[in-house]
Short mmCIF file of C-alpha atoms and ligand atoms in Angstrom, two decimals:
data_model
loop_
_atom_site.label_atom_id
_atom_site.label_comp_id
_atom_site.label_asym_id
_atom_site.label_seq_id
_atom_site.Cartn_x
_atom_site.Cartn_y
_atom_site.Cartn_z
CA UNK N 187 -68.27 -26.74 -135.05
CA UNK N 188 -69.08 -23.21 -134.14
CA UNK N 189 -69.49 -22.47 -137.84
CA UNK N 190 -71.81 -25.42 -138.21
CA UNK N 191 -74.10 -24.11 -135.49
CA UNK N 192 -74.36 -20.82 -137.33
CA UNK N 193 -74.99 -22.54 -140.65
CA UNK N 194 -77.86 -24.60 -139.36
CA UNK N 195 -79.81 -21.55 -138.39
CA UNK N 196 -79.84 -19.55 -141.56
CA UNK N 197 -77.47 -20.17 -144.45
CA UNK N 198 -78.55 -17.22 -146.58
CA UNK N 199 -80.67 -14.56 -144.98
CA UNK N 200 -83.02 -12.68 -147.27
CA UNK N 201 -82.43 -8.97 -147.54
CA UNK N 202 -85.52 -8.09 -145.60
CA UNK N 203 -84.91 -10.60 -142.82
CA UNK N 204 -84.68 -9.08 -139.39
CA UNK N 205 -81.46 -10.63 -138.23
CA UNK N 206 -81.19 -12.70 -135.11
CA UNK N 207 -79.15 -10.60 -132.68
CA UNK N 208 -77.47 -13.71 -131.29
CA UNK N 209 -76.21 -14.73 -134.72
CA UNK N 210 -75.16 -11.17 -135.47
CA UNK N 211 -73.21 -10.99 -132.23
CA UNK N 212 -71.48 -14.33 -132.84
CA UNK N 213 -70.60 -13.22 -136.33
CA UNK N 214 -69.01 -10.00 -135.08
CA UNK N 215 -67.20 -11.80 -132.32
CA UNK N 216 -65.63 -14.20 -134.84
CA UNK N 217 -64.45 -11.19 -136.81
CA UNK N 218 -63.09 -9.53 -133.68
CA UNK N 219 -61.09 -12.69 -132.98
CA UNK N 220 -59.60 -12.50 -136.49
CA UNK N 221 -61.39 -15.70 -137.56
CA UNK N 222 -62.29 -15.95 -141.23
CA UNK N 223 -65.85 -16.00 -142.50
CA UNK N 224 -66.33 -18.70 -145.12
CA UNK N 225 -68.90 -19.06 -147.91
CA UNK N 226 -71.30 -21.31 -145.97
CA UNK N 227 -71.14 -19.39 -142.71
CA UNK N 228 -73.98 -17.24 -141.54
CA UNK N 229 -73.39 -13.57 -142.34
CA UNK N 230 -75.49 -10.41 -142.17
CA UNK N 231 -77.21 -9.62 -145.47
CA UNK N 232 -75.45 -6.25 -145.60
CA UNK N 233 -72.01 -7.89 -145.21
CA UNK N 234 -72.86 -10.23 -148.09
CA UNK N 235 -74.11 -7.37 -150.29
CA UNK N 236 -71.10 -5.18 -149.51
CA UNK N 237 -68.70 -7.94 -150.48
CA UNK N 238 -70.66 -8.92 -153.58
CA UNK N 239 -70.47 -5.30 -154.72
CA UNK N 240 -66.84 -4.77 -153.76
CA UNK N 241 -65.48 -8.03 -155.20
CA UNK N 242 -67.50 -7.66 -158.42
CA UNK N 243 -66.24 -4.08 -158.85
CA UNK N 244 -62.74 -5.30 -158.24
CA UNK N 245 -63.17 -8.08 -160.86
CA UNK N 246 -64.62 -5.61 -163.38
CA UNK N 247 -61.65 -3.30 -162.80
CA UNK N 248 -59.19 -6.09 -163.57
CA UNK N 249 -61.03 -6.97 -166.78
CA UNK N 250 -61.64 -3.42 -168.03
CA UNK N 251 -58.10 -2.52 -166.94
CA UNK N 252 -56.74 -4.71 -169.72
CA UNK N 253 -57.95 -2.25 -172.35
CA UNK N 254 -55.71 0.80 -171.81
CA UNK N 255 -52.63 -1.42 -171.97
CA UNK N 256 -53.97 -3.64 -174.75
CA UNK N 257 -53.92 -0.43 -176.77
CA UNK N 258 -50.09 -0.58 -176.84
CA UNK N 259 -49.49 -4.29 -177.38
CA UNK N 260 -48.98 -3.99 -181.12
CA UNK N 261 -46.74 -0.95 -180.66
CA UNK N 262 -44.44 -2.09 -177.85
CA UNK N 263 -40.90 -0.89 -178.71
CA UNK N 264 -39.18 -4.29 -178.43
CA UNK N 265 -40.10 -7.96 -178.45
CA UNK N 266 -39.10 -8.22 -174.79
CA UNK N 267 -41.34 -5.31 -173.78
CA UNK N 268 -44.18 -6.81 -175.78
CA UNK N 269 -43.79 -10.19 -174.03
CA UNK N 270 -43.73 -8.53 -170.59
CA UNK N 271 -46.78 -6.39 -171.36
CA UNK N 272 -48.67 -9.38 -172.74
CA UNK N 273 -47.89 -11.42 -169.60
CA UNK N 274 -49.05 -8.53 -167.42
CA UNK N 275 -52.34 -8.13 -169.28
CA UNK N 276 -52.96 -11.88 -169.09
CA UNK N 277 -52.36 -11.71 -165.33
CA UNK N 278 -55.10 -9.08 -165.09
CA UNK N 279 -57.52 -11.42 -166.90
CA UNK N 280 -56.62 -14.10 -164.36
CA UNK N 281 -57.23 -11.68 -161.47
CA UNK N 282 -60.68 -10.97 -162.91
CA UNK N 283 -61.46 -14.70 -163.02
CA UNK N 284 -60.29 -15.36 -159.45
CA UNK N 285 -62.39 -12.48 -158.24
CA UNK N 286 -65.54 -13.42 -160.14
CA UNK N 287 -65.19 -16.88 -158.59
CA UNK N 288 -64.75 -15.39 -155.11
CA UNK N 289 -67.88 -13.24 -155.61
CA UNK N 290 -69.85 -16.28 -156.82
CA UNK N 291 -69.29 -17.94 -153.43
CA UNK N 292 -71.53 -15.18 -152.04
CA UNK N 293 -74.46 -16.26 -154.20
CA UNK N 294 -74.24 -13.90 -157.15
CA UNK N 295 -73.80 -15.46 -160.59
CA UNK N 296 -71.12 -14.57 -163.10
CA UNK N 297 -73.88 -13.77 -165.63
CA UNK N 298 -75.49 -11.32 -163.25
CA UNK N 299 -72.18 -9.57 -162.57
CA UNK N 300 -71.40 -9.40 -166.25
CA UNK N 301 -74.79 -7.99 -167.05
CA UNK N 302 -74.35 -5.33 -164.33
CA UNK N 303 -71.07 -4.34 -165.95
CA UNK N 304 -72.34 -4.31 -169.53
CA UNK N 305 -75.44 -2.28 -168.69
CA UNK N 306 -73.39 0.29 -166.79
CA UNK N 307 -75.00 -0.60 -163.46
CA UNK N 308 -71.78 -1.79 -161.87
CA UNK N 309 -68.71 0.36 -161.45
CA UNK N 310 -65.07 -0.30 -162.06
CA UNK N 311 -62.05 1.75 -161.08
CA UNK N 312 -62.28 5.24 -162.55
CA UNK N 313 -58.59 5.20 -163.55
CA UNK N 314 -59.31 2.98 -166.56
CA UNK N 315 -61.45 5.66 -168.17
CA UNK N 316 -58.36 7.65 -169.08
CA UNK N 317 -56.57 7.19 -172.41
CA UNK N 318 -53.02 5.85 -172.88
CA UNK N 319 -51.43 8.35 -175.23
CA UNK N 320 -47.76 7.41 -175.33
CA UNK N 321 -45.57 4.38 -174.59
CA UNK N 322 -44.46 5.84 -171.23
CA UNK N 323 -48.08 5.46 -170.11
CA UNK N 324 -47.35 1.72 -169.86
CA UNK N 325 -44.64 2.63 -167.38
CA UNK N 326 -46.79 5.11 -165.47
CA UNK N 327 -49.67 2.63 -165.22
CA UNK N 328 -47.48 -0.16 -163.86
CA UNK N 329 -45.65 2.14 -161.47
CA UNK N 330 -48.60 4.18 -160.22
CA UNK N 331 -51.82 2.29 -160.94
CA UNK N 332 -50.53 -1.16 -160.03
CA UNK N 333 -48.56 0.49 -157.22
CA UNK N 334 -51.76 2.02 -155.82
CA UNK N 335 -53.52 -1.32 -156.30
CA UNK N 336 -50.85 -3.02 -154.18
CA UNK N 337 -51.34 -0.50 -151.35
CA UNK N 338 -55.06 -1.26 -151.44
CA UNK N 339 -54.81 -5.00 -151.90
CA UNK N 340 -52.09 -6.10 -149.50
CA UNK N 341 -54.39 -5.37 -146.51
CA UNK N 342 -57.15 -7.29 -148.33
CA UNK N 343 -55.06 -10.47 -147.89
CA UNK N 344 -56.28 -10.18 -144.27
CA UNK N 345 -59.90 -9.42 -145.19
CA UNK N 346 -62.39 -11.22 -142.95
CA UNK N 347 -64.00 -13.02 -145.91
CA UNK N 348 -61.84 -16.09 -146.61
CA UNK N 349 -62.31 -16.59 -150.38
CA UNK N 350 -61.53 -12.92 -151.09
CA UNK N 351 -58.52 -12.85 -148.78
CA UNK N 352 -57.03 -16.00 -150.31
CA UNK N 353 -57.54 -14.77 -153.88
CA UNK N 354 -55.62 -11.62 -152.93
CA UNK N 355 -52.45 -13.46 -151.92
CA UNK N 356 -51.56 -14.52 -155.44
CA UNK N 357 -52.97 -11.36 -156.98
CA UNK N 358 -50.63 -9.25 -154.84
CA UNK N 359 -47.57 -11.25 -155.86
CA UNK N 360 -48.40 -10.62 -159.50
CA UNK N 361 -49.15 -6.95 -158.86
CA UNK N 362 -45.63 -6.57 -157.51
CA UNK N 363 -44.25 -7.75 -160.84
CA UNK N 364 -46.57 -5.29 -162.62
CA UNK N 365 -45.37 -2.41 -160.51
CA UNK N 366 -41.75 -3.39 -161.03
CA UNK N 367 -42.04 -3.64 -164.82
CA UNK N 368 -43.77 -0.26 -164.91
CA UNK N 369 -41.03 1.40 -162.88
CA UNK N 370 -38.46 -0.26 -165.11
CA UNK N 371 -40.07 1.33 -168.20
CA UNK N 372 -40.13 4.71 -166.43
CA UNK N 373 -36.47 4.36 -165.44
CA UNK N 374 -35.42 3.61 -168.98
CA UNK N 375 -37.47 6.48 -170.40
CA UNK N 376 -36.47 8.99 -167.73
CA UNK N 377 -32.77 8.18 -168.17
CA UNK N 378 -33.08 8.09 -171.97
CA UNK N 379 -33.11 10.91 -174.54
CA UNK N 380 -34.70 14.29 -173.81
CA UNK N 381 -37.72 13.27 -175.88
CA UNK N 382 -38.12 10.02 -173.92
CA UNK N 383 -37.81 11.85 -170.62
CA UNK N 384 -40.48 14.31 -171.80
CA UNK N 385 -42.78 11.38 -172.59
CA UNK N 386 -42.20 9.95 -169.10
CA UNK N 387 -42.98 13.33 -167.51
CA UNK N 388 -46.10 13.70 -169.66
CA UNK N 389 -47.30 10.24 -168.60
CA UNK N 390 -46.68 11.09 -164.93
CA UNK N 391 -48.52 14.41 -165.32
CA UNK N 392 -51.61 12.68 -166.64
CA UNK N 393 -51.58 9.63 -164.35
CA UNK N 394 -50.67 11.15 -160.98
CA UNK N 395 -53.99 12.68 -159.94
CA UNK N 396 -56.22 9.86 -161.22
CA UNK N 397 -53.97 7.37 -159.41
CA UNK N 398 -54.24 9.11 -156.04
CA UNK N 399 -58.01 9.34 -156.58
CA UNK N 400 -58.03 5.53 -156.83
CA UNK N 401 -58.06 5.39 -153.02
CA UNK N 402 -61.53 6.89 -153.07
CA UNK N 403 -63.04 9.92 -151.33
CA UNK N 404 -61.57 11.46 -148.18
CA UNK N 405 -62.48 9.59 -144.99
CA UNK N 406 -64.84 12.40 -144.01
CA UNK N 407 -66.85 11.79 -147.22
CA UNK N 408 -66.63 8.02 -147.38
CA UNK N 409 -70.01 6.57 -146.44
CA UNK N 410 -69.17 2.85 -146.21
CA UNK N 411 -65.75 3.05 -144.59
CA UNK N 412 -66.65 2.76 -140.93
CA UNK N 413 -68.79 -0.35 -141.31
CA UNK N 414 -66.25 -2.00 -143.61
CA UNK N 415 -63.55 -1.38 -141.00
CA UNK N 416 -65.72 -2.91 -138.25
CA UNK N 417 -66.25 -5.96 -140.46
CA UNK N 418 -62.51 -6.06 -141.21
CA UNK N 419 -63.13 -5.99 -144.93
CA UNK N 420 -61.11 -2.81 -144.87
CA UNK N 421 -58.08 -2.44 -142.59
CA UNK N 422 -56.95 1.11 -143.35
CA UNK N 423 -58.89 4.21 -144.28
CA UNK N 424 -58.79 5.74 -147.77
CA UNK N 425 -56.71 8.68 -146.59
CA UNK N 426 -54.21 6.49 -144.72
CA UNK N 427 -53.63 4.31 -147.77
CA UNK N 428 -53.37 7.36 -150.03
CA UNK N 429 -50.79 8.89 -147.69
CA UNK N 430 -48.73 5.68 -147.63
CA UNK N 431 -48.78 5.61 -151.41
CA UNK N 432 -47.72 9.24 -151.76
CA UNK N 433 -44.92 8.77 -149.22
CA UNK N 434 -43.63 5.73 -151.10
CA UNK N 435 -43.92 7.30 -154.55
CA UNK N 436 -42.44 10.79 -154.14
CA UNK N 437 -38.87 9.52 -153.55
CA UNK N 438 -39.26 7.17 -156.54
CA UNK N 439 -40.17 10.14 -158.75
CA UNK N 440 -37.16 12.03 -157.37
CA UNK N 441 -34.89 9.14 -158.25
CA UNK N 442 -36.22 9.25 -161.81
CA UNK N 443 -35.62 13.01 -161.97
CA UNK N 444 -39.32 13.57 -162.69
CA UNK N 445 -41.62 16.13 -161.11
CA UNK N 446 -44.87 15.20 -159.39
CA UNK N 447 -47.48 17.53 -160.96
CA UNK N 448 -48.56 19.04 -157.64
CA UNK N 449 -47.18 22.51 -156.88
CA UNK N 450 -48.50 22.29 -153.31
CA UNK N 451 -46.81 19.00 -152.48
CA UNK N 452 -44.66 19.51 -149.41
CA UNK N 453 -42.85 17.46 -146.80
CA UNK N 454 -44.07 17.80 -143.24
CA UNK N 455 -41.06 17.34 -140.94
CA UNK N 456 -43.25 16.67 -137.93
CA UNK N 457 -45.39 13.90 -139.37
CA UNK N 458 -42.87 12.61 -141.90
CA UNK N 459 -45.58 12.79 -144.58
CA UNK N 460 -45.56 14.24 -148.07
CA UNK N 461 -48.69 16.38 -148.04
CA UNK N 462 -50.61 16.67 -151.27
CA UNK N 463 -52.43 19.73 -152.60
CA UNK N 464 -56.23 19.67 -152.98
CA UNK N 465 -57.65 16.85 -155.08
CA UNK N 466 -60.14 17.76 -157.80
CA UNK N 467 -63.07 15.63 -156.66
CA UNK N 468 -65.31 17.13 -159.33
CA UNK N 469 -63.23 15.38 -161.94
CA UNK N 470 -63.50 12.12 -159.97
CA UNK N 471 -67.29 12.45 -159.77
CA UNK N 472 -67.56 13.24 -163.47
CA UNK N 473 -65.56 10.15 -164.41
CA UNK N 474 -67.59 7.98 -162.03
CA UNK N 475 -70.78 9.39 -163.54
CA UNK N 476 -69.69 8.11 -166.95
CA UNK N 477 -68.24 11.34 -168.31
CA UNK N 478 -64.54 10.48 -168.32
CA UNK N 479 -62.60 10.60 -171.60
CA UNK N 480 -62.94 6.85 -172.31
CA UNK N 481 -66.02 5.58 -170.40
CA UNK N 482 -68.01 4.90 -173.58
CA UNK N 483 -65.09 3.33 -175.37
CA UNK N 484 -64.29 0.97 -172.49
CA UNK N 485 -67.85 -0.22 -172.12
CA UNK N 486 -68.55 -0.59 -175.83
CA UNK N 487 -65.28 -2.50 -176.33
CA UNK N 488 -66.28 -4.89 -173.55
CA UNK N 489 -69.81 -5.28 -174.96
CA UNK N 490 -68.36 -6.07 -178.38
CA UNK N 491 -65.89 -8.61 -176.92
CA UNK N 492 -68.69 -10.39 -175.09
CA UNK N 493 -70.87 -10.49 -178.22
CA UNK N 494 -68.02 -11.68 -180.43
CA UNK N 495 -67.08 -14.39 -177.94
CA UNK N 496 -70.60 -15.80 -177.78
CA UNK N 497 -69.88 -18.58 -180.30
CA UNK N 498 -66.78 -19.63 -178.33
CA UNK N 499 -68.79 -19.98 -175.13
CA UNK N 500 -71.54 -21.87 -176.98
CA UNK N 501 -69.00 -24.22 -178.58
CA UNK N 502 -67.28 -24.84 -175.22
CA UNK N 503 -70.62 -25.57 -173.54
CA UNK N 504 -71.65 -27.93 -176.38
CA UNK N 505 -68.30 -29.71 -176.15
CA UNK N 506 -68.62 -30.07 -172.37
CA UNK N 507 -72.17 -31.47 -172.78
CA UNK N 508 -70.93 -33.96 -175.38
CA UNK N 509 -68.07 -35.08 -173.13
CA UNK N 510 -70.32 -35.58 -170.14
CA UNK N 511 -72.92 -37.49 -172.23
CA UNK N 512 -70.11 -39.74 -173.47
CA UNK N 513 -68.90 -40.34 -169.92
CA UNK N 514 -72.45 -41.21 -168.81
CA UNK N 515 -72.89 -43.62 -171.76
CA UNK N 516 -69.60 -45.34 -170.87
CA UNK N 517 -70.66 -45.70 -167.26
CA UNK N 518 -74.01 -47.18 -168.28
CA UNK N 519 -72.36 -49.62 -170.69
CA UNK N 520 -69.90 -50.80 -168.03
FE1 FE2 V 9 -54.57 -7.02 -161.25
FE1 FE2 V 10 -51.79 -5.39 -162.15
#
């Protein structure tokens, strides 16, 4: 009922609307009470825009993230590994679809999001602009990249925006399988021959820093964080999540007998935290600006896939139109 009252006033405020302070206050008070905001509820234009951007970026990351692993599908060492990797990549496609649908509930179309991605206007996670050079990279990605994704996404199951939060529940369950299969590959490689262990170490060396950069800039440099926390889109700061991830991962690397490529990494007895050395934010900025090792490849591969799939989409749309015309004819004849 409360929701209805909000809806009646202004279902979708224009960006330049000066917002009614009463509505804005009610909105914030619902959030403070841990009540979910749903698609038809009134929301501040900036909340809508923030979520449109965040969910679309998340969806793009899932879709682009299929490429580095797709690179190894034809070269997986066994049939079982190939089947697992294929299932994992298909999960990522599904995550992309859930998320595009969640973003659409905020009034942005799938076409618009896709065009933002293909023209380079929208971002996706910088980690996917790195190459996958050996089979152990499949392990390192599952262990570290999906592991970092879980740290980020579990709190999103409690995000104030209902459609996003609900999409995250299933996504997180699948991410746990991804992390587990990655760690399983790492375990087998690290406990294998000297050459296999060297491949595992090499994959860790290349993936470690980009994966801890996935949490985004330090809190002191993160411009949107405070507002996102007040809106309960975000529940933990970038640095807190990064710290949790490092604390969880260092003992896992120790178990594997691998070395985290950070000479300054040290355990702080007082705080119980593994403290990392300085992060090279210049590298992060370069990759975000489009100058990572694979930015062009990732985007051009996606552009080609969209162009090559055009006939499939046209055929599906023509088939759907034919089916619905048939159904209408039947109804009229009856
Ligand atoms: Fe995913
Ligand atoms: Fe995943």
